Short mmCIF file of C-alpha atoms in Angstrom, two decimals:
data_model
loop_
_atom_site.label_atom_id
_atom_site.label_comp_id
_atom_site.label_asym_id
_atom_site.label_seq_id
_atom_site.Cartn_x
_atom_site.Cartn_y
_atom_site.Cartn_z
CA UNK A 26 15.52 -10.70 10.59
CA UNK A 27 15.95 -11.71 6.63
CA UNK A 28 14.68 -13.65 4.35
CA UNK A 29 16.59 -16.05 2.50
CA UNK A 30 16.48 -17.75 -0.43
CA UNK A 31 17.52 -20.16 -3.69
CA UNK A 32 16.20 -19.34 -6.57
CA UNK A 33 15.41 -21.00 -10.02
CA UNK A 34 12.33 -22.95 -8.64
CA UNK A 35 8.84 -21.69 -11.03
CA UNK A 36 6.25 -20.70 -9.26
CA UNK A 37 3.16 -22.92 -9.30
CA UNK A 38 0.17 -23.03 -7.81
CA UNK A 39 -2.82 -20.85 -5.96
CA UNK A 40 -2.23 -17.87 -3.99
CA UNK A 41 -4.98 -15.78 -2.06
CA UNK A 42 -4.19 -11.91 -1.75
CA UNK A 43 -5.33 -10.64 1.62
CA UNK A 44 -6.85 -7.49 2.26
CA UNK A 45 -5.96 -4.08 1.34
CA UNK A 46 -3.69 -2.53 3.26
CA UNK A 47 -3.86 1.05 1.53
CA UNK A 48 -7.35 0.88 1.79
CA UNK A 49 -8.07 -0.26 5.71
CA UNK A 50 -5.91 2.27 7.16
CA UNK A 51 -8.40 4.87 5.76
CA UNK A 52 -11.55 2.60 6.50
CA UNK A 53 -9.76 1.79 10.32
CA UNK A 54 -9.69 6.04 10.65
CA UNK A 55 -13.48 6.29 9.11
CA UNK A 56 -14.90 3.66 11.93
CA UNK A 57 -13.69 6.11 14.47
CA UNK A 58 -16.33 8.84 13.25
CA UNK A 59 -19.34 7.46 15.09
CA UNK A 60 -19.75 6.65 18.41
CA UNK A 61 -21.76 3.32 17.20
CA UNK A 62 -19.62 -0.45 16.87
CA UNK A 63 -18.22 -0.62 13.50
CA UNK A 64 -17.45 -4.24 12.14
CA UNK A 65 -14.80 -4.46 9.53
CA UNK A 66 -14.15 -7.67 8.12
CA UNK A 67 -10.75 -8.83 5.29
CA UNK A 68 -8.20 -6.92 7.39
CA UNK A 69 -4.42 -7.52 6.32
CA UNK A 70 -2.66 -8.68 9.31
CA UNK A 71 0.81 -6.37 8.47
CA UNK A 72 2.47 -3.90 10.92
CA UNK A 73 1.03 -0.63 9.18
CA UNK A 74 -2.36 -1.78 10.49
CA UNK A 75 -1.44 -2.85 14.22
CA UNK A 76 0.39 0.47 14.67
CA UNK A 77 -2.65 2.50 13.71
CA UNK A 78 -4.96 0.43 16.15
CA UNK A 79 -2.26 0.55 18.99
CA UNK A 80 -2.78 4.48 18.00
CA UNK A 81 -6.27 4.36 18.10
CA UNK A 82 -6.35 2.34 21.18
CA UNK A 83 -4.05 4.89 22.84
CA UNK A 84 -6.89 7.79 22.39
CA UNK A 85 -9.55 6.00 23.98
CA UNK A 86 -11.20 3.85 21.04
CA UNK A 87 -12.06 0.45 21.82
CA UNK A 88 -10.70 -2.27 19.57
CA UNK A 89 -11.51 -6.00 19.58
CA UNK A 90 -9.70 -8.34 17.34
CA UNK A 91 -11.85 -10.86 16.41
CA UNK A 92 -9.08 -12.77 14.31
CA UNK A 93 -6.78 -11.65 12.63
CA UNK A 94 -8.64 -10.60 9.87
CA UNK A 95 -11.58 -8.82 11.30
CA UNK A 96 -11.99 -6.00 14.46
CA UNK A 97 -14.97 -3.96 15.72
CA UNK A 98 -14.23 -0.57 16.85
CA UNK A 99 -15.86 1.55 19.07
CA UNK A 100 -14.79 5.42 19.18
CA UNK A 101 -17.14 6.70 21.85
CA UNK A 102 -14.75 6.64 24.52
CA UNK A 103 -12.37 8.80 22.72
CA UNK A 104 -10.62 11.04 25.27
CA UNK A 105 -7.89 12.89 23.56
CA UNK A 106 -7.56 14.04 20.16
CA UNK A 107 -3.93 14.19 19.78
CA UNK A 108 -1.63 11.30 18.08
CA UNK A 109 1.44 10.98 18.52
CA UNK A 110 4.38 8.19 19.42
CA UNK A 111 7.25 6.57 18.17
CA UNK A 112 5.27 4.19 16.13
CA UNK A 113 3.08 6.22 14.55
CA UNK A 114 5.95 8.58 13.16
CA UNK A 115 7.15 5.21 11.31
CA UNK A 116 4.01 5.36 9.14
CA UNK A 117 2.30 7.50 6.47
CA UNK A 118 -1.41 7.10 6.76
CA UNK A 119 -1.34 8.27 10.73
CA UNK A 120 -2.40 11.43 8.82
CA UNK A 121 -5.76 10.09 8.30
CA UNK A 122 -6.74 10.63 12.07
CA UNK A 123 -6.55 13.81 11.12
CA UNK A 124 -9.27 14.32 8.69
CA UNK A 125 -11.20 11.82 11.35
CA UNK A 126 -10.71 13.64 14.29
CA UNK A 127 -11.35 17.07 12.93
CA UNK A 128 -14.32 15.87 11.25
CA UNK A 129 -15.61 14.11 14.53
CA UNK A 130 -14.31 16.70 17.56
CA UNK A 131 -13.66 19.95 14.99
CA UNK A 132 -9.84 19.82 16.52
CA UNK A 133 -7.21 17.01 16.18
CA UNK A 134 -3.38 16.96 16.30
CA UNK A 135 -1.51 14.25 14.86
CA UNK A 136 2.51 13.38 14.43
CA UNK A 137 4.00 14.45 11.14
CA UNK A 138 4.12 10.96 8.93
CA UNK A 139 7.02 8.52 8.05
CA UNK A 140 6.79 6.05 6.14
CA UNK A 141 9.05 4.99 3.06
CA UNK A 142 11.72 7.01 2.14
CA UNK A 143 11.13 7.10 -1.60
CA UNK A 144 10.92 10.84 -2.33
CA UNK A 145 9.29 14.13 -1.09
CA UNK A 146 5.65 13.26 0.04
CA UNK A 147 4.30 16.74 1.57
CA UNK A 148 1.22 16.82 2.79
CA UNK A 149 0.62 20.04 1.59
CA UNK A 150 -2.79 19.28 -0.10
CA UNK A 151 -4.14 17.95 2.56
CA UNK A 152 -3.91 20.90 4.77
CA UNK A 153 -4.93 23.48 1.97
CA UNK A 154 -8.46 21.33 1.78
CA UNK A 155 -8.62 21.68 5.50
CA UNK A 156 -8.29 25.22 5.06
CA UNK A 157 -10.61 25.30 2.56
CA UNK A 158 -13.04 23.82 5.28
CA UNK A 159 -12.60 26.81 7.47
CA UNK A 160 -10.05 25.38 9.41
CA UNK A 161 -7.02 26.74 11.30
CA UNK A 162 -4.31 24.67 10.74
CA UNK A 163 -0.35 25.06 12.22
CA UNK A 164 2.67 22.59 12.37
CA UNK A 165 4.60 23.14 15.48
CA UNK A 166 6.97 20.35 17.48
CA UNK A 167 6.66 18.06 14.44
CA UNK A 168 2.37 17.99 14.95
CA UNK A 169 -0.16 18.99 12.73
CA UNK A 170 -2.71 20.87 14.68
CA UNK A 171 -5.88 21.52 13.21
CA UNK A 172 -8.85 23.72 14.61
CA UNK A 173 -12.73 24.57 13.38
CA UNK A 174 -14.99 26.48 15.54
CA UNK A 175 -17.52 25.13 12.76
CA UNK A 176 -16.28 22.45 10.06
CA UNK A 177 -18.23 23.97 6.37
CA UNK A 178 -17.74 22.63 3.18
CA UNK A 179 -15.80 24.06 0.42
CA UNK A 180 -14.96 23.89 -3.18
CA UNK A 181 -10.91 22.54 -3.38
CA UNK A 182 -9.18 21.61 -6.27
CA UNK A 183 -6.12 19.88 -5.83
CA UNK A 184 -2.86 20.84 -7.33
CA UNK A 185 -1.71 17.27 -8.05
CA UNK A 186 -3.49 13.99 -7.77
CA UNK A 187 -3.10 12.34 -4.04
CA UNK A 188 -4.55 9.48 -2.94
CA UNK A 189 -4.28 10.70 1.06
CA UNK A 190 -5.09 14.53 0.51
CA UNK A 191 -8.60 12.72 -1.39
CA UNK A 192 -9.18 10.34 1.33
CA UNK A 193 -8.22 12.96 4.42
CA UNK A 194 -10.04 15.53 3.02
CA UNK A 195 -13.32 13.03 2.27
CA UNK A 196 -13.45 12.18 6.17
CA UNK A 197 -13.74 15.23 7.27
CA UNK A 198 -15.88 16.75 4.64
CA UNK A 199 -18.54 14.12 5.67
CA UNK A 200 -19.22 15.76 8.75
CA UNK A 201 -18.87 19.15 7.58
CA UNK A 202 -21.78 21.69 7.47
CA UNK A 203 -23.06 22.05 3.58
CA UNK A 204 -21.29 20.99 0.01
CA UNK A 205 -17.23 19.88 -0.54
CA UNK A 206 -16.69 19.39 -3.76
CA UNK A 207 -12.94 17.73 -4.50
CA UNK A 208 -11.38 18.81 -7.76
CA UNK A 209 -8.84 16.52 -9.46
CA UNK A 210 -9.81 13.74 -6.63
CA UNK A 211 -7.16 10.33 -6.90
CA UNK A 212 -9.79 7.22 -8.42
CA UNK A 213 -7.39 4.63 -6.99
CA UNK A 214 -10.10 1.88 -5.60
CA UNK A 215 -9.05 2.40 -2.35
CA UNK A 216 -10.65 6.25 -2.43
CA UNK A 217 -13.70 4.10 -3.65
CA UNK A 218 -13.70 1.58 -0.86
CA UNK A 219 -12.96 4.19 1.94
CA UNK A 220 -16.11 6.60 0.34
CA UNK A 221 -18.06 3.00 0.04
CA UNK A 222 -17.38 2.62 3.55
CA UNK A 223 -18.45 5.98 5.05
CA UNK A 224 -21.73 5.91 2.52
CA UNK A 225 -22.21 2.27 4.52
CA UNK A 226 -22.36 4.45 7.74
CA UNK A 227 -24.63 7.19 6.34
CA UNK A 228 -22.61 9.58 4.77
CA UNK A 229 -23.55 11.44 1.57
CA UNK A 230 -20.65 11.25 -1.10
CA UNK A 231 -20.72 10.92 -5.12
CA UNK A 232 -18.21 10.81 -7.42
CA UNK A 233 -15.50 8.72 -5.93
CA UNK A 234 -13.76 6.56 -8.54
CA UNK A 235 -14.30 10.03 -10.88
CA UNK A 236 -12.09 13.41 -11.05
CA UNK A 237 -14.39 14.87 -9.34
CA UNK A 238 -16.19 14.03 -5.49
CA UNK A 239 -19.07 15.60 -4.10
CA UNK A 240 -19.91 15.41 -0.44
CA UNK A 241 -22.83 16.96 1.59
CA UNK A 242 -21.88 16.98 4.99
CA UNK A 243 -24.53 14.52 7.61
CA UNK A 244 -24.80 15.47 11.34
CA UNK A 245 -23.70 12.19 12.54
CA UNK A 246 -22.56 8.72 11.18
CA UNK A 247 -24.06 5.21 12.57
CA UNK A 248 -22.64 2.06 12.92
CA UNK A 249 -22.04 -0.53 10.06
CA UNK A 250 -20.22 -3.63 9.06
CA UNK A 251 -17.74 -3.51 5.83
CA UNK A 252 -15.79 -6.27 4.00
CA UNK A 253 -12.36 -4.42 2.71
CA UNK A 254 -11.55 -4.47 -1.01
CA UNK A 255 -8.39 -7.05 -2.25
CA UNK A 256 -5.12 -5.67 -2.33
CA UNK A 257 -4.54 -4.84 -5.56
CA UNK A 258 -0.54 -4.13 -4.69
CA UNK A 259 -0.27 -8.00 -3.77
CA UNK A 260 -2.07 -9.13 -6.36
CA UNK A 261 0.25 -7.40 -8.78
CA UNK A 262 3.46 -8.57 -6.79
CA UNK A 263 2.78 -12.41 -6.90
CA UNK A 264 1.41 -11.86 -11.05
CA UNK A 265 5.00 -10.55 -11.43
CA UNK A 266 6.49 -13.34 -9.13
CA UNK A 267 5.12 -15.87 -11.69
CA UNK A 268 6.46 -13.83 -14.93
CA UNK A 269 10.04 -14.14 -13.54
CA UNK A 270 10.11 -17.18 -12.35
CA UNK A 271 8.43 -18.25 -15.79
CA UNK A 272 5.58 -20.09 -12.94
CA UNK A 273 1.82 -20.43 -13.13
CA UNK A 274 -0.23 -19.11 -10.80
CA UNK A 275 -3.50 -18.55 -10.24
CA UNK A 276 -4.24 -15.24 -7.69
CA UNK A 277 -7.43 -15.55 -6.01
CA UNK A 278 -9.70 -13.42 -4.78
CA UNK A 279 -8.74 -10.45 -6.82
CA UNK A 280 -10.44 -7.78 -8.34
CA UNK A 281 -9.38 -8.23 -12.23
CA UNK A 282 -10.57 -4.62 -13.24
CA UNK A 283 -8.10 -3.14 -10.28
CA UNK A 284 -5.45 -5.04 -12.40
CA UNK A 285 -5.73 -4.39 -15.80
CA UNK A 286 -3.15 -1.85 -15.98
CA UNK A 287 -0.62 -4.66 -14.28
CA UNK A 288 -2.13 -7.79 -17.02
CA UNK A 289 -1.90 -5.43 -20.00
CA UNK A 290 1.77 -4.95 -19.65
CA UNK A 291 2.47 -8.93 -18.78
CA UNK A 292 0.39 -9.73 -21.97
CA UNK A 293 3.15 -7.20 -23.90
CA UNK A 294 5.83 -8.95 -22.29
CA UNK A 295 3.84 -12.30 -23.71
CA UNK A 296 2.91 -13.51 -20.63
CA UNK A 297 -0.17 -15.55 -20.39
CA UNK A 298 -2.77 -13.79 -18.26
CA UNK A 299 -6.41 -15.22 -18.05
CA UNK A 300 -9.30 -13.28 -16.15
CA UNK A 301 -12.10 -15.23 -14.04
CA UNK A 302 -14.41 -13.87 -11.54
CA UNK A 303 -12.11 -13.11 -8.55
CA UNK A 304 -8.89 -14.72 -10.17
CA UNK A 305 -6.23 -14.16 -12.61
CA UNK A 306 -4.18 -16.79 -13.96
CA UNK A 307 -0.47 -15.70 -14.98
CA UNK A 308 1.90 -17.90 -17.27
CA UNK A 309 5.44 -17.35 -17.23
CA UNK A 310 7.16 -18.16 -20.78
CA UNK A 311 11.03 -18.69 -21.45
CA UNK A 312 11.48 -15.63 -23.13
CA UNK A 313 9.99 -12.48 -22.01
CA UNK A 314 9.61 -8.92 -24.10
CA UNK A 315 10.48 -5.79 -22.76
CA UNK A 316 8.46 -2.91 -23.09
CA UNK A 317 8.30 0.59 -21.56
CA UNK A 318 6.41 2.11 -19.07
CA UNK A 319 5.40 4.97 -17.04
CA UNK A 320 3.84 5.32 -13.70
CA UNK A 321 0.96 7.42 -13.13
CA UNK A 322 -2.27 7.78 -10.83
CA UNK A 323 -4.85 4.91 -11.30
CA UNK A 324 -6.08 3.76 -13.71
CA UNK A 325 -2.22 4.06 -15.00
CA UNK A 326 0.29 1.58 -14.12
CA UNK A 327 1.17 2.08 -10.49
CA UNK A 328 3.97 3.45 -8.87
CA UNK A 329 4.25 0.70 -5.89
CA UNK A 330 4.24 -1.66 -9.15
CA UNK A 331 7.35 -0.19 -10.53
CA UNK A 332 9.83 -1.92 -8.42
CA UNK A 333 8.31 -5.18 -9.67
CA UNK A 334 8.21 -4.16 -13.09
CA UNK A 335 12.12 -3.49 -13.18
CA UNK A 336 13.04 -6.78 -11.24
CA UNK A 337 10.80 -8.40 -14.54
CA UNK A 338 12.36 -5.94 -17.36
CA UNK A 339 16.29 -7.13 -16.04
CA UNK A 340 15.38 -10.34 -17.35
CA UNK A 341 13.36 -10.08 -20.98
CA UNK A 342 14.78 -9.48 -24.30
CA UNK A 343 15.93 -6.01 -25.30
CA UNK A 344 15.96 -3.02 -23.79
CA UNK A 345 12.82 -1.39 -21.79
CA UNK A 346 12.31 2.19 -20.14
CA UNK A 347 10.79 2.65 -16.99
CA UNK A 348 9.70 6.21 -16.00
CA UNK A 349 8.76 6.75 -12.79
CA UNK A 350 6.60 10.20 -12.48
CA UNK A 351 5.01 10.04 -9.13
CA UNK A 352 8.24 10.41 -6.92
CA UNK A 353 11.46 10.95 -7.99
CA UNK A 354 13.54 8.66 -5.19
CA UNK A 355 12.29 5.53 -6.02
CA UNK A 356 15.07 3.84 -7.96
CA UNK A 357 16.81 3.47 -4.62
CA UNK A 358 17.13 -0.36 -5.27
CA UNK A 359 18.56 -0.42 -8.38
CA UNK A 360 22.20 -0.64 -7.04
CA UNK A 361 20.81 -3.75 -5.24
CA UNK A 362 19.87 -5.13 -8.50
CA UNK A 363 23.48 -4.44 -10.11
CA UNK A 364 24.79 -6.62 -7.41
CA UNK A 365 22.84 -9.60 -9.00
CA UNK A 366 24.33 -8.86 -12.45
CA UNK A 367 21.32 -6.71 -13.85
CA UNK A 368 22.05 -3.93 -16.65
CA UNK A 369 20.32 -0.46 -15.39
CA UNK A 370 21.30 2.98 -16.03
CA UNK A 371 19.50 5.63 -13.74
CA UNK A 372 18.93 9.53 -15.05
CA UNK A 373 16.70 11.57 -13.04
CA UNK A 374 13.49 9.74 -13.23
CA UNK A 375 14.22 7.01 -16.21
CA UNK A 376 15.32 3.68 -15.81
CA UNK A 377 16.51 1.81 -19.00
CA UNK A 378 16.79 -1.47 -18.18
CA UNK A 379 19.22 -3.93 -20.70
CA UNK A 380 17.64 -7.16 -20.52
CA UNK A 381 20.51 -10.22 -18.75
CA UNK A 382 19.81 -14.15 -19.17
CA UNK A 383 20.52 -14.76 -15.99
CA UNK A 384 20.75 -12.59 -12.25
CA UNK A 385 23.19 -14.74 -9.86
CA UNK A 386 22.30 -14.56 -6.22
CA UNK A 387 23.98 -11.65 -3.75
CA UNK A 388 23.39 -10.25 -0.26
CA UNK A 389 20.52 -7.49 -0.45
CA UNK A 390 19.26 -4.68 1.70
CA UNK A 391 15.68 -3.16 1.11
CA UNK A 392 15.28 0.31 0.75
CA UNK A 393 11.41 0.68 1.41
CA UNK A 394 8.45 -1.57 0.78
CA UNK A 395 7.75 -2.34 -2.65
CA UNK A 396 11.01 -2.37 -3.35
CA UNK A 397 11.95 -5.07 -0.68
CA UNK A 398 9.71 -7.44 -2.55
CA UNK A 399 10.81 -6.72 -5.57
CA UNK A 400 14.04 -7.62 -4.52
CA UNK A 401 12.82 -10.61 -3.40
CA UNK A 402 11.35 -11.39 -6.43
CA UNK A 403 14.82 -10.96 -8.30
CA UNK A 404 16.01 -13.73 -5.44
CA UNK A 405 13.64 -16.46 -6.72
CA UNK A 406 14.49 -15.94 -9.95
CA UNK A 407 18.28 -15.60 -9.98
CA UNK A 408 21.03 -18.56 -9.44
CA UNK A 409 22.18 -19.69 -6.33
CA UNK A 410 21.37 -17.32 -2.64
CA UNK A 411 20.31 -14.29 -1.93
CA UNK A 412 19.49 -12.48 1.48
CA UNK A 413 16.92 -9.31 1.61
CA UNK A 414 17.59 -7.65 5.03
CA UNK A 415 15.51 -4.69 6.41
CA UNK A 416 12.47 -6.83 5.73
CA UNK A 417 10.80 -4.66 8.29
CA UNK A 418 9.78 -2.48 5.29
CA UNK A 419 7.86 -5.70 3.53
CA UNK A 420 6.43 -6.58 6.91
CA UNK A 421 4.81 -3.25 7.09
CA UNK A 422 2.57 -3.97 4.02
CA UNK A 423 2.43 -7.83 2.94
CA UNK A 424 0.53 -10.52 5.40
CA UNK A 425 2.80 -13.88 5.33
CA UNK A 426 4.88 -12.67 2.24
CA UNK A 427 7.52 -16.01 2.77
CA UNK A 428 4.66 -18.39 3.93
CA UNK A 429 2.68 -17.66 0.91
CA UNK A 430 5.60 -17.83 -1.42
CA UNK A 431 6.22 -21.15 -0.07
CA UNK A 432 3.02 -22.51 -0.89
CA UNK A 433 3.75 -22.06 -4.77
CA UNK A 434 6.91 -23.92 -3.94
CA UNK A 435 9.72 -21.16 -3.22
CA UNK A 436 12.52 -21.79 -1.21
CA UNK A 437 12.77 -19.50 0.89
CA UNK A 438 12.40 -19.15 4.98
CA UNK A 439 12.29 -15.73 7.57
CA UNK A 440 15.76 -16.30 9.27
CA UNK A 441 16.35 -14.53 12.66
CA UNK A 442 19.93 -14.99 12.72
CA UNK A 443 23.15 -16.83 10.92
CA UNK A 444 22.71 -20.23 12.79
CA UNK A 445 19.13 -19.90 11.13
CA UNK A 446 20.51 -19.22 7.75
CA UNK A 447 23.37 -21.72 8.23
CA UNK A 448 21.14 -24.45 8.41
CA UNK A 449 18.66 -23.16 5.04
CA UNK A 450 22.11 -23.28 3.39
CA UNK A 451 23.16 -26.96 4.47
CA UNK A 452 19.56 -28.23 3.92
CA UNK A 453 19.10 -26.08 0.19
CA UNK A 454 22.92 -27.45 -0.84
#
């Protein structure tokens, strides 16, 4: 499968952003820690979340999909606590079954994680607060295997900020005996939403959205229902799509204060960007800025935003520097972006990015993810056709990415093979 495309066509119109993605795998693994229903409710429908419930299912939990936005779980059938197949090797945030099950059973042993290939993601902090929880943990035949006779809290501080050490360590602190405190915790709002989540089921935990979290461990956690938080990744991706396309569009149901890092730098780049309620409304102008930035952990601009950012930088005025400090293979795309006629030079973990008037359309191969729809991004804007294959990456994390692009007035279609694409071509011109 690929998507294809002709460009030049503004964006206009209204756009809703589904739920978050990097946020419900860790709310999916929480509902597993009580052996009471669990209702969650503004679930993205993208292949990172049916792997993990074909996981969870595979263990014993029972999950109903209401629609395909909302499922109640039930984990008190679980009859194994190990995790592992084909599927859920392809993603990261398996891990979290980890911190789940050893909170829940005091043993669990799940597959190493995939995921995007965009640098050296150990998992090394998440074991050390295990550890720190008087567990015994070992990787053997590509497993983690962790073991507690008795799960008690501990003080951890983490060497470097990470959003999945925070949130595994958080599940299984919540069942521990006594205090965790987490040190140098991530504040992304998906930490928030999963603590929100396990608080909703009777958990004790403070601090999330701050450096620093404090949990005192509960003996068991009850049933609840939760509405996940907006994706604020999504949101950020279709504000971008209407800055290079020079569009309007207004992105509902949004979270503006998730986005302010994302507005700030389209108001530098002298963008339009109004903030309502639940909506922001971004105006594309002729002529665009550049600027510079540099990724860090929320509230900083985000890494899975820096692919975007790029595809935006190739076409303003000047020259703008993108530093990417989170992990250092992410620029994987930029060759991808040369093809289209874009000025980048790579060193190390700097991009400077010479500004073009125009990109001209190319065939395109994602590398991972974000970076697929930035690419896709640079499609809509640029002259003529372009193909993005490997869309299996975008698939894994945005819910109707072409259908949703089409309804601001893109041309562009999910193609399953060259008779498909033939025919976009012949009907496009």
């Amino acid at each position: 499968m690929q998507y294809i495309m002709k460009g030049g066509n503004p964006l206009v119109g209204e756009v809703v952003i589904s739920g978050a993605k990097n946020a419900a795998l860790g709310i999916l693994a929480a509902a597993i820690m009580t052996d009471e229903p669990v209702f969650i409710d503004n679930l993205p429908d993208v292949q990172d979340i049916r792997v993990l419930l074909d996981a969870m299912r595979e263990i014993g939990v029972i999950v109903e999909r209401r629609d395909n936005h909302s499922v109640k779980i039930n984990g008190s059938n679980i009859h194994k606590v190990r995790v592992d197949n084909a599927y859920i090797r392809k993603i990261r945030a398996g891990y979290y079954l980890l911190g789940a099950l050893l909170g829940k059973y005091r043993h669990a042993e799940v597959a190493l994680p995939g995921g995007c290939n965009i640098g050296s993601r150990p998992i090394d902090q998440h074991l050390k607060g295990f550890r720190a929880m008087n567990a015994q943990v070992d990787v053997l035949h590509g497993c983690v295997i962790a073991d507690a006779k008795q799960l008690a809290g501990g003080h951890i501080y983490l060497d470097m900020v990470s959003v999945g050490a925070t949130i595994n360590v958080m599940l299984a602190a919540v069942l521990a005996l006594g205090n965790t405190t987490i040190e140098n915790a991530a504040k992304e709002p998906h930490v928030v939403d999963v603590a929100n989540m396990l608080n909703s089921m009777g958990a004790n935990i403070k601090g999330a959205g701050t450096d620093v979290i404090r949990i005192r461990g509960v003996e068991r956690l009850h049933g609840t229902e939760y509405t996940i938080i907006p994706d604020q990744i999504e949101a950020g991706t279709f504000m971008f799509a209407a800055a290079v396309t020079k569009g309007d569009v207004m992105v509902k149901n949004v979270i503006p204060k998730h986005m302010e890092a994302v507005s700030s730098k389209l108001l530098e780049m002298g963008c339009e960007v109004a903030e309502f309620d639940d909506t922001i409304r971004v105006v594309g102008k002729p002529q665009l800025r550049s600027c510079n930035v540099k990724t860090l952990p929320y509230p900083g601009f985000p890494t899975d935003m820096q692919p975007q950012m790029c595809v935006t930088l190739t076409l303003a005025g000047g020259t703008g520097i993108v530093t990417e400090s989170i992990f250092e293979n992410r620029f994987k795309y930029v060759d991808e972006l040369t093809k289209m006629g874009a000025q980048i030079k790579v060193e190390s973990n700097v991009a400077v990015i010479d500004g073009v008037n125009r990109l001209t359309g190319a065939e395109l191969v994602a590398p991972d993810l974000r970076a697929g729809a930035a690419l896709v991004l640079a499609g809509l804007s640029a002259e003529g056709i372009t193909t993005v294959d490997n869309i299996e990456y975008i698939l894994r994390g945005y819910e109707g990415f072409d259908k949703k692009l089409q309804g601001l007035g893109a041309m562009i279609e999910l193609v399953s093979d060259e008779r498909e694409a033939r025919k976009f071509r012949l009907r496009v011109g």
